[in-house]
mmCIF file of C-alpha atoms in Angstrom:
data_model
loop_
_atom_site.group_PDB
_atom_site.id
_atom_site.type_symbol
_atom_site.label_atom_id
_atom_site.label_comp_id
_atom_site.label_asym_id
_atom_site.label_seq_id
_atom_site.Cartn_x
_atom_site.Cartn_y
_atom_site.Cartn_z
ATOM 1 C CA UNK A 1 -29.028 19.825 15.942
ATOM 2 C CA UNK A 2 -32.003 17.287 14.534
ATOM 3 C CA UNK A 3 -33.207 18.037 10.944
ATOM 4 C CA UNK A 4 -37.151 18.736 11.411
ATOM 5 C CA UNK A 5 -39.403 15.520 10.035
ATOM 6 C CA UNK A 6 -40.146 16.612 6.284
ATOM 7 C CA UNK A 7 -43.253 15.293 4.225
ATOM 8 C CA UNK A 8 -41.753 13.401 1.940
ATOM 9 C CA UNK A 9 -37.801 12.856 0.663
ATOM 10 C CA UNK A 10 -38.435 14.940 -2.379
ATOM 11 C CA UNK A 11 -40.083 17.560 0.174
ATOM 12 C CA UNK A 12 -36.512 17.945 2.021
ATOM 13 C CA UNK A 13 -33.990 18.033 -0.761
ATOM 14 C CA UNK A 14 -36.307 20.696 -2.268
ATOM 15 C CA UNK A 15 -35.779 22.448 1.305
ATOM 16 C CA UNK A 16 -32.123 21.827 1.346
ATOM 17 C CA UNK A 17 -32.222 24.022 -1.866
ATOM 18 C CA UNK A 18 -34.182 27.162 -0.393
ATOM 19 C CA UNK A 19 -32.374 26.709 2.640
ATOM 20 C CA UNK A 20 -28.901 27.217 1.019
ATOM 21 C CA UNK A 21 -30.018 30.155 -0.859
ATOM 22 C CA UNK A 22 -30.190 31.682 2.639
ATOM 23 C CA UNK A 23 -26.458 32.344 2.320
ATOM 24 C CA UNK A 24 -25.391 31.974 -1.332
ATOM 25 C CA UNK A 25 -27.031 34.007 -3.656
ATOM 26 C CA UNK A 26 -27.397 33.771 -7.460
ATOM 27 C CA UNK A 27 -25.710 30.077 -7.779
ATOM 28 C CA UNK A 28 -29.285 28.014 -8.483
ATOM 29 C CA UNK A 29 -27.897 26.175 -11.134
ATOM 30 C CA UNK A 30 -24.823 25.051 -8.688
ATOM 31 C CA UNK A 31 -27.005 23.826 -5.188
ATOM 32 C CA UNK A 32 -28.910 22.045 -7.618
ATOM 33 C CA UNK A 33 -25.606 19.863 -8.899
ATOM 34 C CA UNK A 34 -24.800 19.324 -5.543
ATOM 35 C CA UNK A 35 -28.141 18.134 -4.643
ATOM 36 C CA UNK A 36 -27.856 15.484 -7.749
ATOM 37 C CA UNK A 37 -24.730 14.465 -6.741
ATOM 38 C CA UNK A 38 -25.635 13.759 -3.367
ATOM 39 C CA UNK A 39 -28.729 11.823 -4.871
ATOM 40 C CA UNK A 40 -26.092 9.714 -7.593
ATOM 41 C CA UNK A 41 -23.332 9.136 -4.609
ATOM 42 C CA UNK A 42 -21.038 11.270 -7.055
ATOM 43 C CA UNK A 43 -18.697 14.072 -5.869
ATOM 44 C CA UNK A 44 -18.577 17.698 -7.314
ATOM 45 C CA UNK A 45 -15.845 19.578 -8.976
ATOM 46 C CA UNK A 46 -16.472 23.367 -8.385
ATOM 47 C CA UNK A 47 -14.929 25.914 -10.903
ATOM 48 C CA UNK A 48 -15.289 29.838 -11.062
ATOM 49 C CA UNK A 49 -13.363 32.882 -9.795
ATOM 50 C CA UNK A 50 -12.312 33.583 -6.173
ATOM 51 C CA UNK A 51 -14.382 35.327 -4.165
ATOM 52 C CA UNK A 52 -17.877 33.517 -5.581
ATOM 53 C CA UNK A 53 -18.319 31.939 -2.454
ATOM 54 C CA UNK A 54 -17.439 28.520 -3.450
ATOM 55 C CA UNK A 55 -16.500 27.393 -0.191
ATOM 56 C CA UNK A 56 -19.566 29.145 1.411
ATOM 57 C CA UNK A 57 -21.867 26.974 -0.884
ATOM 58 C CA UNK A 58 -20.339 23.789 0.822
ATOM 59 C CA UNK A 59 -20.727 24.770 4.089
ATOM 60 C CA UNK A 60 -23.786 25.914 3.750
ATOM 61 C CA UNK A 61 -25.153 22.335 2.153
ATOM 62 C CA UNK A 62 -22.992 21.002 4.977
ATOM 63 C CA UNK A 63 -25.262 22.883 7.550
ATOM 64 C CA UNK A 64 -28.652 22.339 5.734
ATOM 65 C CA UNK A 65 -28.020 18.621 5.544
ATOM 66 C CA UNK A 66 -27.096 18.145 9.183
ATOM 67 C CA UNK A 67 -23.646 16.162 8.337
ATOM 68 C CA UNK A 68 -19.904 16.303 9.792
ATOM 69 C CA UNK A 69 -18.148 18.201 7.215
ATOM 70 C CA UNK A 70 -13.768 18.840 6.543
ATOM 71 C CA UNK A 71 -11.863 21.291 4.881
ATOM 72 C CA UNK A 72 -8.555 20.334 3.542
ATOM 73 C CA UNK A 73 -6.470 23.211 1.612
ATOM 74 C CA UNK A 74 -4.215 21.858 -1.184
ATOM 75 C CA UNK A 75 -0.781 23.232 -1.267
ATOM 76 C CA UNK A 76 2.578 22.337 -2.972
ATOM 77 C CA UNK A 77 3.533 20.859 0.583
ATOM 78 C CA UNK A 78 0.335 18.521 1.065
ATOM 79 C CA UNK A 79 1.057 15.226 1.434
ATOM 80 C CA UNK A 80 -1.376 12.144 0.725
ATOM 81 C CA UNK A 81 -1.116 11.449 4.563
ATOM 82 C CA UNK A 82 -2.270 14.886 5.562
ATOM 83 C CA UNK A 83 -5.234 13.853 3.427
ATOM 84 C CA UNK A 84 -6.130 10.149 4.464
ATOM 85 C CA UNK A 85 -4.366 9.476 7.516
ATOM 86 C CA UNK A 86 -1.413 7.716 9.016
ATOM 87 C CA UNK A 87 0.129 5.296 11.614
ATOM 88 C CA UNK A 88 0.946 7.172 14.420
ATOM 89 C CA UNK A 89 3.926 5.068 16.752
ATOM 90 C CA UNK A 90 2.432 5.187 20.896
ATOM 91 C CA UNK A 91 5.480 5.215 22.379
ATOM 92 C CA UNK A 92 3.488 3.667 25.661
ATOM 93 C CA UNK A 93 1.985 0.691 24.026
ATOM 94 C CA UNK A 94 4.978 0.354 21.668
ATOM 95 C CA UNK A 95 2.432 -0.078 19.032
ATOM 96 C CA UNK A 96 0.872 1.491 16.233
ATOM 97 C CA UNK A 97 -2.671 3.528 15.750
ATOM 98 C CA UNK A 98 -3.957 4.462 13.191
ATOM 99 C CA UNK A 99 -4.748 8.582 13.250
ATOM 100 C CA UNK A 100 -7.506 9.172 10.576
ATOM 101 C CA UNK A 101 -7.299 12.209 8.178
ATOM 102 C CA UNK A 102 -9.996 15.017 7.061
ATOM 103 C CA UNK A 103 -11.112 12.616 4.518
ATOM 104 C CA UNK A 104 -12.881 10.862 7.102
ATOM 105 C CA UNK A 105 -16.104 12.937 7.015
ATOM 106 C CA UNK A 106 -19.013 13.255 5.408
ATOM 107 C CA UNK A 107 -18.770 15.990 3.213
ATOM 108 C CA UNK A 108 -15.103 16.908 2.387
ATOM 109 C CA UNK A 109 -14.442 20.121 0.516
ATOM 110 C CA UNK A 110 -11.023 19.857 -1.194
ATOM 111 C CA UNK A 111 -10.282 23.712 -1.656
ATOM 112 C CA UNK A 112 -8.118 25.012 -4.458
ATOM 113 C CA UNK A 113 -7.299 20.814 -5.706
ATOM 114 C CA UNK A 114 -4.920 21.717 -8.580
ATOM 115 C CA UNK A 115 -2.696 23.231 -6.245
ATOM 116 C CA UNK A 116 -1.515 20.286 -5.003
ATOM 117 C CA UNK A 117 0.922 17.621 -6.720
ATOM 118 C CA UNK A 118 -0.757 14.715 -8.469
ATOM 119 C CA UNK A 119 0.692 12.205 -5.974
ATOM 120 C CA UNK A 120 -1.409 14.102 -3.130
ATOM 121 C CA UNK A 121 -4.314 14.430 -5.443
ATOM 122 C CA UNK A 122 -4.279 10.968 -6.633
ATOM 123 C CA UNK A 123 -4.938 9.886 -2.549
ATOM 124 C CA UNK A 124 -8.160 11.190 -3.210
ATOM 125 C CA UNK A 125 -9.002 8.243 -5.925
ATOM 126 C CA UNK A 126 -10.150 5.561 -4.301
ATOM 127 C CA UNK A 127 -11.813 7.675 -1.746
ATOM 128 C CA UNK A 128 -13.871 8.499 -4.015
ATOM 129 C CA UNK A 129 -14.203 5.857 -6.136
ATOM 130 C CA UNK A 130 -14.292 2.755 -3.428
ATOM 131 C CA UNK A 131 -15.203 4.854 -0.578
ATOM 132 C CA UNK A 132 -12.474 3.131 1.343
ATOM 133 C CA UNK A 133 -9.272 4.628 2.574
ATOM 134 C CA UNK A 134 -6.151 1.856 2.410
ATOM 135 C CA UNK A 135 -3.459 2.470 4.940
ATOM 136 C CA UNK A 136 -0.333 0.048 4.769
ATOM 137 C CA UNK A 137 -2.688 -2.528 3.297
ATOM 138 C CA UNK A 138 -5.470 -2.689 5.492
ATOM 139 C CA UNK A 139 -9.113 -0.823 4.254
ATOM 140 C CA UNK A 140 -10.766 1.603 6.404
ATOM 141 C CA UNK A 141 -14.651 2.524 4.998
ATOM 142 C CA UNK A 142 -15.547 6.315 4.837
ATOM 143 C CA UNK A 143 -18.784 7.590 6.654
ATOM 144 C CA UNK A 144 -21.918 7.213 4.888
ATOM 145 C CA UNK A 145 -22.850 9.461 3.178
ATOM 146 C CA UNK A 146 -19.492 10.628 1.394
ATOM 147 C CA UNK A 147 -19.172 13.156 -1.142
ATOM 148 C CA UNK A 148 -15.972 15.193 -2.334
ATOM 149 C CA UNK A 149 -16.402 18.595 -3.549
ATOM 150 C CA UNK A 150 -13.406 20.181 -4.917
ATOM 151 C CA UNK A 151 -12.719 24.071 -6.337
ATOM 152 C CA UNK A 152 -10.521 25.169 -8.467
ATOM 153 C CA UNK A 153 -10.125 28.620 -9.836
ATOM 154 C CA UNK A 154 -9.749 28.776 -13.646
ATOM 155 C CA UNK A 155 -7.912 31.935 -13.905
ATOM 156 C CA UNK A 156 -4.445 30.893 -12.170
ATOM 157 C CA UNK A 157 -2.410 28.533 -14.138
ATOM 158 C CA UNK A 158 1.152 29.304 -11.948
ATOM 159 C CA UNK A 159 2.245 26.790 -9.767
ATOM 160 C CA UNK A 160 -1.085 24.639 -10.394
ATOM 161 C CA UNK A 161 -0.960 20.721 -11.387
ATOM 162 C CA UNK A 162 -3.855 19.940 -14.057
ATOM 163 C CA UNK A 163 -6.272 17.122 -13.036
ATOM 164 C CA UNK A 164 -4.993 14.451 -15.162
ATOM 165 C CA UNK A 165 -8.182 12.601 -16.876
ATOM 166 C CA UNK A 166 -8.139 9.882 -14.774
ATOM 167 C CA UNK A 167 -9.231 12.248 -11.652
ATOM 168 C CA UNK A 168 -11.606 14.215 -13.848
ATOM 169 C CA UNK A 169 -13.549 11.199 -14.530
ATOM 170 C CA UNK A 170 -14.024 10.090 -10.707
ATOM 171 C CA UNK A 171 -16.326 13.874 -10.888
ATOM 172 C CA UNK A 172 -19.942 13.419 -11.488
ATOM 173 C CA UNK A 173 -20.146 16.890 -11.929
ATOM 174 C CA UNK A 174 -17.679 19.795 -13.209
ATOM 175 C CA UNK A 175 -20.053 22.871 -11.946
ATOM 176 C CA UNK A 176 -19.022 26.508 -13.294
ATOM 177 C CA UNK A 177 -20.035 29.103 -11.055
ATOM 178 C CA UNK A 178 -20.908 32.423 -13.105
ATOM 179 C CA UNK A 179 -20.370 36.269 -11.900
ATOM 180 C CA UNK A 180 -23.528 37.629 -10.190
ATOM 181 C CA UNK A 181 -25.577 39.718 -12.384
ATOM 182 C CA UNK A 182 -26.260 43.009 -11.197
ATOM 183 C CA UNK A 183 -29.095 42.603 -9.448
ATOM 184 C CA UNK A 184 -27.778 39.641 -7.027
ATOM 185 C CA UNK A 185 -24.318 41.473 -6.667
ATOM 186 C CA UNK A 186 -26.627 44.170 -5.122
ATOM 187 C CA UNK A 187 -28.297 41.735 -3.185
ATOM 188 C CA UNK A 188 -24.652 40.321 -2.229
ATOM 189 C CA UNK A 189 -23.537 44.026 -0.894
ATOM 190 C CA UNK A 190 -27.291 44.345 0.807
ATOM 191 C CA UNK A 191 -26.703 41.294 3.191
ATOM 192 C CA UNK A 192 -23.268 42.522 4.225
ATOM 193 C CA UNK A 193 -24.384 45.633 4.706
ATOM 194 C CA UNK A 194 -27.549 44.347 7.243
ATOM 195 C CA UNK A 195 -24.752 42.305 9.384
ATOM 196 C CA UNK A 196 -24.334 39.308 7.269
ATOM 197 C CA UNK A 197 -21.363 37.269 8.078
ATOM 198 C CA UNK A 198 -20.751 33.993 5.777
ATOM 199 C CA UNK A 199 -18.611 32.824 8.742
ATOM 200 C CA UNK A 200 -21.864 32.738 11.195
ATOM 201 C CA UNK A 201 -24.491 30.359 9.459
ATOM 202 C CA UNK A 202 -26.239 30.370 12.222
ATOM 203 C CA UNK A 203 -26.962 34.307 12.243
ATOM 204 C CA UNK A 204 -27.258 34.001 8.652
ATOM 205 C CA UNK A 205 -30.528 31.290 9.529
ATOM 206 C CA UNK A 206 -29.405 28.368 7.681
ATOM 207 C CA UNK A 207 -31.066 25.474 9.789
ATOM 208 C CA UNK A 208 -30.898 21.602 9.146
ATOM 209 C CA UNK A 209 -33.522 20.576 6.822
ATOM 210 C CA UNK A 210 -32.744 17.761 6.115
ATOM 211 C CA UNK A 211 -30.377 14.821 7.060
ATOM 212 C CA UNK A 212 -28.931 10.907 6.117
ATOM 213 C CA UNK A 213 -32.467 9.216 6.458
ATOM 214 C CA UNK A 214 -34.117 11.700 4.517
ATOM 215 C CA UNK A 215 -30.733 11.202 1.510
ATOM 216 C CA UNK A 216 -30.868 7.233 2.057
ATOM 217 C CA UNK A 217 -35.126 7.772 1.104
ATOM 218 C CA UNK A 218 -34.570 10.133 -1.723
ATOM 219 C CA UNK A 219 -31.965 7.588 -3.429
ATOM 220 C CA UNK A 220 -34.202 4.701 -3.068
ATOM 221 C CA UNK A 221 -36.627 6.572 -4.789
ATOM 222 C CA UNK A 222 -34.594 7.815 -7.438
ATOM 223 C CA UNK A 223 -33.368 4.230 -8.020
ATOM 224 C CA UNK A 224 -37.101 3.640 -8.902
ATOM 225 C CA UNK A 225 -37.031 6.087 -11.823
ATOM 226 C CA UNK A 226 -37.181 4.113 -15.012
ATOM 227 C CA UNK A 227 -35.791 5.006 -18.191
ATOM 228 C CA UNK A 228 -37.111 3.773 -21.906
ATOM 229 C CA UNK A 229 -35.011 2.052 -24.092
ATOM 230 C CA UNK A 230 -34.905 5.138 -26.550
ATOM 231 C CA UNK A 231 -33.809 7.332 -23.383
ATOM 232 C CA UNK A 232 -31.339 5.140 -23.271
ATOM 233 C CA UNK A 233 -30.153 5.039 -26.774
ATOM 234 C CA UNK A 234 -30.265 9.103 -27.141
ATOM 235 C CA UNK A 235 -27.778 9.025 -23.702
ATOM 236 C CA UNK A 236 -25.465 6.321 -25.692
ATOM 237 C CA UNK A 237 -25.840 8.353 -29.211
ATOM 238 C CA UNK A 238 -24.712 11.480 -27.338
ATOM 239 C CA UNK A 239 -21.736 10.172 -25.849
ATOM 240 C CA UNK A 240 -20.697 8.179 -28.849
ATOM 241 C CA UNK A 241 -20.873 11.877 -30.877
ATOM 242 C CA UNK A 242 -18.176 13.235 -28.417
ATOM 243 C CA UNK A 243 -15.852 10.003 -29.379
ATOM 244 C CA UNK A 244 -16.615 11.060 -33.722
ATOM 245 C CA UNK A 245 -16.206 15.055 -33.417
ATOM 246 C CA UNK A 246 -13.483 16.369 -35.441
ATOM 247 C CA UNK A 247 -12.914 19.189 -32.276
ATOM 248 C CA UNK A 248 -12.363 16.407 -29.323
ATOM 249 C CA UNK A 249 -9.195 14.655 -28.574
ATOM 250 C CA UNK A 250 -10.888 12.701 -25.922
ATOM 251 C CA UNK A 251 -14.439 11.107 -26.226
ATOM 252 C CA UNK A 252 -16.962 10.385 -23.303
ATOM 253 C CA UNK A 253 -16.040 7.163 -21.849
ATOM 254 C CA UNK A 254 -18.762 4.592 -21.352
ATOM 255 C CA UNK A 255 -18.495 5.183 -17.375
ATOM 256 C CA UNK A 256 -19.613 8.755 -18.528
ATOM 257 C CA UNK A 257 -22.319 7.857 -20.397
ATOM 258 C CA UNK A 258 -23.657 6.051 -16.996
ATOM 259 C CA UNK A 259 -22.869 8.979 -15.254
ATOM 260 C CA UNK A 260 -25.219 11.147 -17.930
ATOM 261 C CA UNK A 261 -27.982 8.360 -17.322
ATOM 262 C CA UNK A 262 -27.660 8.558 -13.290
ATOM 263 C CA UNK A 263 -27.815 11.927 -13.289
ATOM 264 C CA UNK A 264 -30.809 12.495 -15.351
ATOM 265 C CA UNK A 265 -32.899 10.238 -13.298
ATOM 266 C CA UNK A 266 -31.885 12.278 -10.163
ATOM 267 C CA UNK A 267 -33.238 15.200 -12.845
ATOM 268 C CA UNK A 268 -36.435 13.969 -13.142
ATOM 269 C CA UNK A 269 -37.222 13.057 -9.838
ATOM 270 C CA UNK A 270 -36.708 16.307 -8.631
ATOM 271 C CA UNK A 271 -38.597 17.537 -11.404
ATOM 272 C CA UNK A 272 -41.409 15.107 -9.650
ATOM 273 C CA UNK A 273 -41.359 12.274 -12.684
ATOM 274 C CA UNK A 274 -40.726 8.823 -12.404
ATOM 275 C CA UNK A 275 -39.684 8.665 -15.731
ATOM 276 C CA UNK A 276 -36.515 10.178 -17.825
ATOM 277 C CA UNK A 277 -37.324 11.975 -21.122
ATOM 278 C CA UNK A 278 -34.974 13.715 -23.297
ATOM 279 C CA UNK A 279 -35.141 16.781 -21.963
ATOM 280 C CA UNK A 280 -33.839 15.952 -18.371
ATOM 281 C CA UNK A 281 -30.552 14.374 -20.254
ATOM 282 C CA UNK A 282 -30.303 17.905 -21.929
ATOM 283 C CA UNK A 283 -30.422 19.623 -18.944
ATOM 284 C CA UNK A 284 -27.093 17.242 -17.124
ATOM 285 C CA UNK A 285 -25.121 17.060 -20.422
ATOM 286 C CA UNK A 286 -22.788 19.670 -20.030
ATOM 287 C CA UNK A 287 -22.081 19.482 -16.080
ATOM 288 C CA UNK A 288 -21.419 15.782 -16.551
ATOM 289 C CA UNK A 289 -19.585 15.817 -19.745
ATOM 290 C CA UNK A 290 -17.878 18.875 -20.041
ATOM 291 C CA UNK A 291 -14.689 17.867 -17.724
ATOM 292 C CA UNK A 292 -14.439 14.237 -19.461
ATOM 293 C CA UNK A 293 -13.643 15.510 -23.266
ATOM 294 C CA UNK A 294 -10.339 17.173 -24.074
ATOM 295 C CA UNK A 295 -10.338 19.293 -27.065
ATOM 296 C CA UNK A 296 -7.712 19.203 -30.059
ATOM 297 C CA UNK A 297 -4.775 21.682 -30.080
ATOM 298 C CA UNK A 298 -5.917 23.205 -33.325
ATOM 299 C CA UNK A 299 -9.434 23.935 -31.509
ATOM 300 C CA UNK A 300 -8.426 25.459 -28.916
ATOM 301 C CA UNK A 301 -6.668 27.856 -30.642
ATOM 302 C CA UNK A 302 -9.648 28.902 -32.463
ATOM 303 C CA UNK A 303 -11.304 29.397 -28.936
ATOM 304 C CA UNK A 304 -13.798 26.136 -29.247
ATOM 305 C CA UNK A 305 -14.675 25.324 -25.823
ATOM 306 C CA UNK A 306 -15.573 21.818 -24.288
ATOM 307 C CA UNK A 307 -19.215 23.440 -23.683
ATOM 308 C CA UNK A 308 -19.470 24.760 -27.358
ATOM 309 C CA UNK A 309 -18.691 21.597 -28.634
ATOM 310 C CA UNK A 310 -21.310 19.781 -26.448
ATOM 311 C CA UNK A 311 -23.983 22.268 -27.178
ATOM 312 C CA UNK A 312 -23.602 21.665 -31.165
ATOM 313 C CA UNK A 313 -23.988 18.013 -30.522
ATOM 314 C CA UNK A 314 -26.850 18.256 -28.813
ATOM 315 C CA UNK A 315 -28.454 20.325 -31.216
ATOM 316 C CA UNK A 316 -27.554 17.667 -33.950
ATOM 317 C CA UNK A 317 -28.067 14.302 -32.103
ATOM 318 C CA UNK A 318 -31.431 12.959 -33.429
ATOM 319 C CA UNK A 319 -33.873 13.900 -29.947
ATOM 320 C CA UNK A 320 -36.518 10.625 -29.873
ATOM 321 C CA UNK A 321 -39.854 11.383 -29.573
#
């Protein structure tokens, strides 16, 4: 199915947004992380509960954006070849061919990642970070465009395998999904209830809005967002703050910090600017910061969380004007 012609590249990722919200309801704040992400060229880790349709909200961008989309589930048995692919021996030729894994897609959701050994979960690295897939020496270049997003649920620590830092930091985004309130709980139970199945986006109405060309505009426009040199400073004051606080173990890195700028500019041209002011690095510090500090010991066991601690610096980081 062909995405409809859209007025403008802003015009379609804002429909790509209303369109998801056909079959997710209450996670705003989440389709529009994925929607920067997919605007930076970052990937998207995905953190909240089961059952709070995580995996629907993939599929669902999946179907709005009119892209080839993979679902890999991570288990203690996964191996990095089940992931990127092997050599597969033809006994008829006598040779070997190269069988390519689920990581060959466009948008590849990477359910339940800490489940899986870090040897399996490192395979994902330099998919993500090169966009390339090496298999006994030779590169193989993923689809354009590529984006990872992984879940994780925060509430079951047996038989999980932490994301060490150096996979936390290939995230552009570490997006926590919330309970419903009330109200959008009800609306949850009302959909069901009128024949909604989350398997059946099609019944559901979820139609391709948009597609690559319309991405490929939206990024070239993005690129042409500029950003003043005291936008610039604030971003680099911010992250330096997380590397000085008594609480944090671990400090931004200065590839965060570019992350923070990237995904502010994606901010404000959805916001319709072609300029980044404070505000719009407000708004991204927490989902692109949050999952590259690690707290102290001590502060944990006073309850400080990563987001606490990021909060009180931005409320003490001089704001310029």
């Amino acid at each position: 199915m062909t995405a409809p012609p859209a007025a403008s590249p802003r015009a379609a990722l804002e429909a790509l947004r209303g369109e998801i919200g056909k079959a997710v309801v209450g996670q705003d704040a989440a389709v529009t992380g994925l929607v920067v992400a997919l605007l930076c060229r970052g990937h998207v880790l995905l953190e909240g509960v089961p059952g709070i349709a995580k995996t629907l909200l993939v599929r669902a961008l999946a179907t709005a954006l009119d892209v080839d989309t993979k679902r890999v589930q991570f288990t203690p048995d996964l191996m990095p070849s089940d992931v990127t692919g092997s050599l597969v021996y033809d006994s008829r030729t006598a040779e070997f061919s190269f069988q390519a894994g689920p990581v060959f897609t466009n948008l590849l959701l990477a359910d339940e990642i800490n489940r899986t050994p870090p040897k399996t979960q490192a395979s994902l690295l330099e998919a993500m970070e090169e966009r390339q897939v090496s298999v006994d020496g030779t590169p193989r270049p993923l689809p354009e465009p590529f984006m990872v997003a992984a879940t994780q649920n925060p509430v079951e620590y047996e038989g999980t395998y932490p994301l060490p830092e150096a996979q936390l930091d290939r995230f552009l985004l570490k997006l926590n999904l919330p309970l419903p309130s009330r109200e959008q709980e009800i609306d949850v139970l009302t959909r069901h209830a009128a024949g909604f199945d989350p398997r059946d986006l099609d019944a559901a109405g979820v139609r391709p809005v948009a597609g690559p060309a319309e991405l490929a505009a939206a990024r070239r426009e993005v690129a042409n967002v500029s950003v003043a040199p005291e936008v610039t400073g604030y971003v680099v004051d911010l992250c330096r703050a997380t590397r000085e606080s008594p609480s944090l173990a671990l400090g931004v890195s200065p590839r965060g910090a570019t992350a923070l700028l990237a995904t502010s500019r994606a901010w404000a041209w959805l916001s319709g600017r072609g300029f980044v002011i404070p505000d719009d690095v407000k708004a991204l510090a927490l989902p692109t910061l949050r999952h590259r500090v690690r707290l102290r010991p001590e502060a944990e066991m006073e309850g400080v969380t990563a987001d606490s601690v990021l909060t009180g610096l931005l409320s003490h980081v001089p704001v310029p004007r």
